[in-house]
Amino acid sequence: MQSLYNTTKFRFSQNEKLFYRGKSAILPDDNTDIRYLHLGNNMAKLELIRNFCIIAHIDHGKSTLADRLLELTGTVAKRDLQEQLLDGMDLERERGITIKSHPVRMEYAAGDGNTYELNLIDTPGHVDFAYEVSRSLGACEGALLLIDATQGVQAQTVANVNLAFKQNLKVIPVINKIDLPAANLELCYEQMEEVLALPREEALCVSGKTGEGVKELLEAVVSRIPHPELLDIPGTAALIFDSNYDTYRGVVNYVRVKNGTFRRGTRIRLFNNGIESEVKEVGFFSPEMRAADELTAGSVGYLLPNLKSPSDTKMGDTITDVKDPCPEPLPGFKEVRPMVFSGIYPIDTADYEQLKASMGKLQLNDAAFLYQAETSAALGFGFRCGFLGLLHMEIIQERLRREYNCDIIATYPSVIYNVYMKSGEMIPVDNPVFLPDPSGIERIEEPIINCHIMIPSEYIGDVMNLVMSKRGICTNTVSVDARHVIITAEIPMHEILIDFHDKLKSMTRGYGSMDYEPAGYRADKLVKLDILVNGEPVDAFSSIVHTDMAYGRGRQLAERLKDVIPPQMFQIAIQAAVGGKVIARESIRAMRKDVLAKCYGGDITRKRKLLEKQKEGKKRMKQIGQVNIPQEAFVAVLKATETNS
């Protein structure tokens, strides 16, 4: 969209744009409408605002650089400084990764004599949190692209810079960790030009740890990143780029104001559902929430509407003023599509309602997390949940346990399969339990991903073997420089769910990195693997696997279940079956009562009579007996599957 002051309707000369620089405003003429003056004041503030985010591959120093920026601008007092200041979760500090994007406002007195409002958003680096990055980019005009001086350009670096270019952001390349002895600046310059098509002259060299070069970086932010511009539409509008739920105050909306001004008491309307509410508080992050008199156009901050239900707010929605409405919603974010599915159930069925409420609050904070109710014969009432990847799934489960005190169990992760029936119907299946009768299936198609793997050249053989062991096809190999190559491969999504990334890191000694995007569906020989305990299928352990891998996985599950299911009064058969064919079996021995203990003498026929009586009882018990699998067994088997698959 065009900026408002450049359109024909508002024709100002350079002086008439009312940019405030400590002097009195100049009006175009005596007949100027008062709203022009308000517009001019807004434009004066706009020139002194810079909205930018930090993007990079995982562990390239985003949060550490953000700490130095906060320190240099005096946003946080020295006594309050700590490492990873913007990472508010204990989980983020423990793992050393950023999970959520974190906005913060800084005041910076630049070399040109002006004091600028810098709105920084620190973003995650892992591929599973790419949706967080895309939403953060939507609230900015520029991005600092961080490159580790010791590792150079990585797979996620390329993915993030492409996201920034798609949003027409000004990208400033920054080479970080120059204080380390292993820093290789020449390699970084070469990769910038070859892979990212960014000239080396634009790069800045900094050290987030020591603070070297950070002052020059702030000056570059002020001079290179453009200021926000008003949109070519009337009315007041703000874009929701994130949300949170406060137990005492309800829904907190993180917004980027595009047009107009929001104040306490403003009557607002949400475009998505038409709900109207009154703003209880507006403010910004410094980095904690700090109330302000108003949020003006171009600013990033928060709104506290009078909303108590997490379902009232949607990510990417537009907020407008009821008295000064905008005619149409702002362009939001594309709907995210989960790639990994898993069932989450409360260990105690009485906690179902608490888990349901907790998931609603968590979804408000993480729009990429989707869930719907489902039931399981083995686990009771629970939810079928969708995630962007396995790390995303792991983080969601951990947050449910820590932040919402939910005792939960998760089933084996799966993906969406397209099942084509002989009748011509196509059925999407995300849970193996719902797979139709095999006799009516024509073919099953599984999701394929295009995987871009960046590795040192000496590991190319090992990585290609890994890709082929996961039923992948290497489609292209490109040399980035003398030391690195990028392998492009097509791999079934199901095959990378569990241990692909870990194995890649292990065999490349930590130097390998990967990024992927969906690449459609492909038909293959896929079957449903059932686990039967005492002849009854346990749906929590069902999975859809390739024919060649069914035997190995069935044997593994049967052996693991044999170790964790306690012995019963009768022998239990654990079977892995494909269709009606049993492909693996293990047996759990029966607990034996010594019925001969009281028979201390007499004829052998007396002992035989007691043993026959016991045998008949066990046979009758087996016919009517039920095997109750403890929750600990589900947890143990699923954890073993994750580590051994």
XYZ file of C-alpha atoms in Angstrom, residues 531 551-565 574 584-586 588 637:
22
model
C -0.453 -54.302 18.493
C 8.428 -56.396 10.876
C 11.231 -54.510 12.646
C 8.910 -52.009 14.296
C 6.425 -54.730 15.317
C 9.197 -56.805 16.894
C 10.539 -53.764 18.745
C 7.159 -52.791 20.211
C 6.339 -56.365 21.233
C 9.675 -56.760 23.041
C 9.255 -53.447 24.821
C 5.710 -54.237 25.945
C 6.863 -57.587 27.287
C 9.243 -55.740 29.645
C 6.760 -53.155 30.951
C 3.417 -55.021 31.280
C 1.618 -59.744 22.727
C 5.831 -60.770 15.670
C 4.932 -62.284 19.031
C 6.129 -62.175 22.613
C 4.374 -62.716 29.260
C 6.908 -47.699 25.401
